[in-house]
Short mmCIF file of C-alpha atoms in Angstrom, two decimals:
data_model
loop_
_atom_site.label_atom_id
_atom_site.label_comp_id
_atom_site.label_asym_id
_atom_site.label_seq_id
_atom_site.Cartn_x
_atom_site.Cartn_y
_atom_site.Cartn_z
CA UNK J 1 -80.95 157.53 -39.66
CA UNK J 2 -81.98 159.36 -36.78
CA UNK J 3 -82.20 157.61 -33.15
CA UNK J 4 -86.31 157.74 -32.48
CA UNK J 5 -87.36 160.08 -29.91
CA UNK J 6 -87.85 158.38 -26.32
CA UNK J 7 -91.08 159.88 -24.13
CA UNK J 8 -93.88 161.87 -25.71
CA UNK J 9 -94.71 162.77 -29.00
CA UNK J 10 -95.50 166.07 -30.86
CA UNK J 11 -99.08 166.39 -31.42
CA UNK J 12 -99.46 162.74 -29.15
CA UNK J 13 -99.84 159.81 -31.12
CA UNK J 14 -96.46 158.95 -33.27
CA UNK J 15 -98.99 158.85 -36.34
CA UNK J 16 -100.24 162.49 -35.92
CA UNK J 17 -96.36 163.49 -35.05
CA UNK J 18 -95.51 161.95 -38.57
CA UNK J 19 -98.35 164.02 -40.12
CA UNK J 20 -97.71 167.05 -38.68
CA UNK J 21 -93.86 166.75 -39.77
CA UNK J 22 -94.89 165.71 -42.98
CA UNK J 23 -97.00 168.65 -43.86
CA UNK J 24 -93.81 171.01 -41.89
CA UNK J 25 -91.51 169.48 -44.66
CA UNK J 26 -94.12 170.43 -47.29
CA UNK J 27 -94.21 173.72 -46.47
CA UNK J 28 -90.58 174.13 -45.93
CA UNK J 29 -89.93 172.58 -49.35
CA UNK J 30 -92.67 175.14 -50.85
CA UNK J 31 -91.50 178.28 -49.48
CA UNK J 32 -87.61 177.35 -49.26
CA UNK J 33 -88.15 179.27 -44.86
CA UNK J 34 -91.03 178.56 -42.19
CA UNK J 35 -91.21 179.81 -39.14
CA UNK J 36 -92.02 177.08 -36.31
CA UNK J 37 -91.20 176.45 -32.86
CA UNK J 38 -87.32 175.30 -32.24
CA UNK J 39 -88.50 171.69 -31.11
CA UNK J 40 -90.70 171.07 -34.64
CA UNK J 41 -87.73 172.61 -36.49
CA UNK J 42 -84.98 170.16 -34.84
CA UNK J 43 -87.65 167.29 -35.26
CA UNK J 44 -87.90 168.81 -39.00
CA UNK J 45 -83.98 168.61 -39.70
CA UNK J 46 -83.56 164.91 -40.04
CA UNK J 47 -86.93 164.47 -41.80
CA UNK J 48 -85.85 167.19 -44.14
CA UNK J 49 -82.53 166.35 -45.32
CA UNK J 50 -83.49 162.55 -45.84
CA UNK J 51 -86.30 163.55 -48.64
CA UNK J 52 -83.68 166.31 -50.14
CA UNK J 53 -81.37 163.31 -50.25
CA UNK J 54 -83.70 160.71 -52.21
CA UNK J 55 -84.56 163.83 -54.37
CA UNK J 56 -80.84 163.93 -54.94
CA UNK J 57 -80.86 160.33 -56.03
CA UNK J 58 -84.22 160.92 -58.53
CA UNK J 59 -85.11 157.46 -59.39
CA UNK J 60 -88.60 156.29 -59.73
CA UNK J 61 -88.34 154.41 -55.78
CA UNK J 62 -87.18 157.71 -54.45
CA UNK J 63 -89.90 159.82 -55.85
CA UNK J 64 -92.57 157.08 -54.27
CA UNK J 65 -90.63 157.02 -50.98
CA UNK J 66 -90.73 161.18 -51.03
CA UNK J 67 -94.44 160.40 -51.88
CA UNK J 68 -95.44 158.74 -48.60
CA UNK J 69 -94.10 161.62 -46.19
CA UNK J 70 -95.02 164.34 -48.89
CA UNK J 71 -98.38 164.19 -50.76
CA UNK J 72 -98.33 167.29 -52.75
CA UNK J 73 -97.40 166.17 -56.14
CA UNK J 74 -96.26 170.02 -56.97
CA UNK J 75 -94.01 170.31 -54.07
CA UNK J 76 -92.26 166.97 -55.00
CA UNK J 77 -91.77 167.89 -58.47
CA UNK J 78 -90.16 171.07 -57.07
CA UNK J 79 -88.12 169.04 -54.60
CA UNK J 80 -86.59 166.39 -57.76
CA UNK J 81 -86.48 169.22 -60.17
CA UNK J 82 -85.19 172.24 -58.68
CA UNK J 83 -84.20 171.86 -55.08
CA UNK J 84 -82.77 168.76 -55.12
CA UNK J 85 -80.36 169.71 -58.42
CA UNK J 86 -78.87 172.88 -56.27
CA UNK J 87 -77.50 170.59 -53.67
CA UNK J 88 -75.52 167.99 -56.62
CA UNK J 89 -72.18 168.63 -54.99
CA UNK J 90 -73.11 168.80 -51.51
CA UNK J 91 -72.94 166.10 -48.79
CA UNK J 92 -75.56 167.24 -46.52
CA UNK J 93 -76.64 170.03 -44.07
CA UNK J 94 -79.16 171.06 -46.83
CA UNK J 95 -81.13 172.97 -44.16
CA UNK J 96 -80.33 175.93 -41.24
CA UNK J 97 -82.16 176.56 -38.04
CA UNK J 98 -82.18 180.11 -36.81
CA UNK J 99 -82.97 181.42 -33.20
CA UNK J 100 -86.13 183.57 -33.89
CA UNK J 101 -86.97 184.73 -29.53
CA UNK J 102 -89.94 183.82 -28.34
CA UNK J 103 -93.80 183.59 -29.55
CA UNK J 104 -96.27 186.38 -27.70
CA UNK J 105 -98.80 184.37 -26.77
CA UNK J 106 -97.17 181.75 -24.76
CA UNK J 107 -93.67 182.25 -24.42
CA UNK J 108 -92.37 178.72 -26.75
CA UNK J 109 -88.89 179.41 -28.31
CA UNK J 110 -89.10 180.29 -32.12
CA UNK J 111 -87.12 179.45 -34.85
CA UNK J 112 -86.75 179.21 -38.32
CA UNK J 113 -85.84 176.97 -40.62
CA UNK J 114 -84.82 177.50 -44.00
CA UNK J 115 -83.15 175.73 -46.78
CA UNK J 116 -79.29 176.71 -47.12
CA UNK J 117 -78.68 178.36 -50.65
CA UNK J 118 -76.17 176.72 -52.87
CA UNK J 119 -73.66 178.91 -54.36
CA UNK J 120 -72.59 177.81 -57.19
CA UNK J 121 -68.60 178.92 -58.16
CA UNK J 122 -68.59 177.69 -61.83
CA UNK J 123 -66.21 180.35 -62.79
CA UNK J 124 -62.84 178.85 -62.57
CA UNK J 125 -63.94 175.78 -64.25
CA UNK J 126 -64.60 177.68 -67.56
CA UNK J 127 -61.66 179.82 -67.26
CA UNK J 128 -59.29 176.86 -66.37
CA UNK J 129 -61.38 175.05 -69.43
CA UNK J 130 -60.73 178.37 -71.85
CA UNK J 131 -56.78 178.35 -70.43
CA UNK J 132 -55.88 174.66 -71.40
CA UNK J 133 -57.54 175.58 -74.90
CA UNK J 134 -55.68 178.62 -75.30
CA UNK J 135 -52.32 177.08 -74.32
CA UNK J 136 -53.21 174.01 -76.96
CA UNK J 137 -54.00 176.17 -80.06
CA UNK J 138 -50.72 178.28 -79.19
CA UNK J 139 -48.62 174.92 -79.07
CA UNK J 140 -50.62 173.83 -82.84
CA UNK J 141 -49.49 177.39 -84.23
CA UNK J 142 -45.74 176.87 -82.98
CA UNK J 143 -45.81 173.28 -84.53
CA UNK J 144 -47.85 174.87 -87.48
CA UNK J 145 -44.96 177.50 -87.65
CA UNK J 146 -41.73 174.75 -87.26
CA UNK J 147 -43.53 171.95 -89.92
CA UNK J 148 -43.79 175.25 -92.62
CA UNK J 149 -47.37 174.93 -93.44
CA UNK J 150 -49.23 177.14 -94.45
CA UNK J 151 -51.55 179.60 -92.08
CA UNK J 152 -55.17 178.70 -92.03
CA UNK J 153 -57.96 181.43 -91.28
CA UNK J 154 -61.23 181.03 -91.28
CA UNK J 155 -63.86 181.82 -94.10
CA UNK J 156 -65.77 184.66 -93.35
CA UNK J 157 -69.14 183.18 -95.15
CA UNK J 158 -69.02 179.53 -93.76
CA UNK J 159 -66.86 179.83 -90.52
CA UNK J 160 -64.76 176.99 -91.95
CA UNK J 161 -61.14 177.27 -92.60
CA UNK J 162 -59.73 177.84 -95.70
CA UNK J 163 -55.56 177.52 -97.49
CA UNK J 164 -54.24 180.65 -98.78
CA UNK J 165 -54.39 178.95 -102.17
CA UNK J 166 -57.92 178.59 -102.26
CA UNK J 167 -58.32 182.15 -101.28
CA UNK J 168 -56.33 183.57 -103.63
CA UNK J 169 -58.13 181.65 -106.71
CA UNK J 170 -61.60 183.28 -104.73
CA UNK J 171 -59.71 186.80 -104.70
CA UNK J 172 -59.18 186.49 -108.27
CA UNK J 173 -62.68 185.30 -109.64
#
C-alpha cells in the first residue's frame, strides 16, 4: 500500500482527489494510454496497479472492491476479462510513465501513462511439449522393435490403429 500523501490534495478535498483518480484509472483502463500531467500520472501508478491486481485475483470481492474506485461496469469487465488475464505471469509494474515536455498553456510537465504490453513467449513451451513427445514415441517404436510386435499404422477411414492382420483380411475382401 502506498504511504498517503502529506500537504495538499489534487483537486482539494481528499474526496474530489479520489474522484478525479478514479475516473484517470477509468480512462486509462479504457484506452490502455492517457495523457495527464506527471503528478496525476505518479498519483495514478499505485491506484492503477492495485485494481489490475484484484482483477488478477477475479473473485466476486475483487470485482466489488474494483467497483467502488471504478463505476463503469464496461471498463471493469474489460479490466477482469482482458487486461487483467495479459498480466497472469507478472508480478507487478503493470503500468509505464513517459516524459511527454510541457503543456502550452501553462507550462505543467506532461506525461503519459500507459499500460505495459505483455508479451507472451509461448513458443518454447509447445516445442519443448512436441520434443518430450517425439523422444517418447521413438523410445515405444525401439521397445516395439526389441519385444517383436507387430507395426501398427493408423486406419486411413477412422484414424484408429489397426494390426497388419486385420488389414490384410480388409485388402482381401
Amino acid at each position: 500500500m502506498p504511504t498517503p500523501t502529506k500537504g495538499p490534495r489534487l483537486g482539494g478535498s481528499p474526496a474530489h482527489e479520489r474522484l478525479m483518480l478514479g475516473n484517470l484509472a477509468t480512462s486509462l483502463f479504457k484506452h490502455g494510454k492517457i495523457t495527464t500531467t506527471e503528478t496525476k500520472a505518479k498519483r495514478l501508478r499505485p491506484l492503477a496497479e492495485r485494481l489490475v491486481t484484484f482483477a488478477k485475483r477475479g473473485d466476486l470481492h475483487s470485482r466489488r472492491r474494483v467497483l467502488t474506485v471504478i463505476h463503469d461496469k464496461d471498463v471493469v469487465y474489460t479490466l477482469f476479462d482482458e487486461i487483467a488475464p495479459r498480466y497472469g505471469n507478472r508480478a507487478g509494474g503493470y503500468t509505464r510513465i513517459v516524459k511527454a515536455g510541457i503543456r502550452k498553456g501553462d507550462a505543467a510537465p506532461m506525461a503519459i501513462i500507459e499500460l505495459v504490453e505483455e508479451l507472451v513467449v509461448a513458443a518454447p513451451a509447445p516445442a519443448k511439449a512436441a520434443k518430450s513427445t517425439a523422444r517418447k514415441a521413438a523410445k515405444a517404436e525401439a521397445v516395439a522393435a526389441l519385444a517383436g510386435e507387430t507395426k501398427t499404422e493408423p486406419d486411413k477411414s477412422t484414424g484408429q490403429k489397426a494390426d497388419e492382420s486385420t488389414e490384410k483380411k480388409a485388402d482381401e475382401a
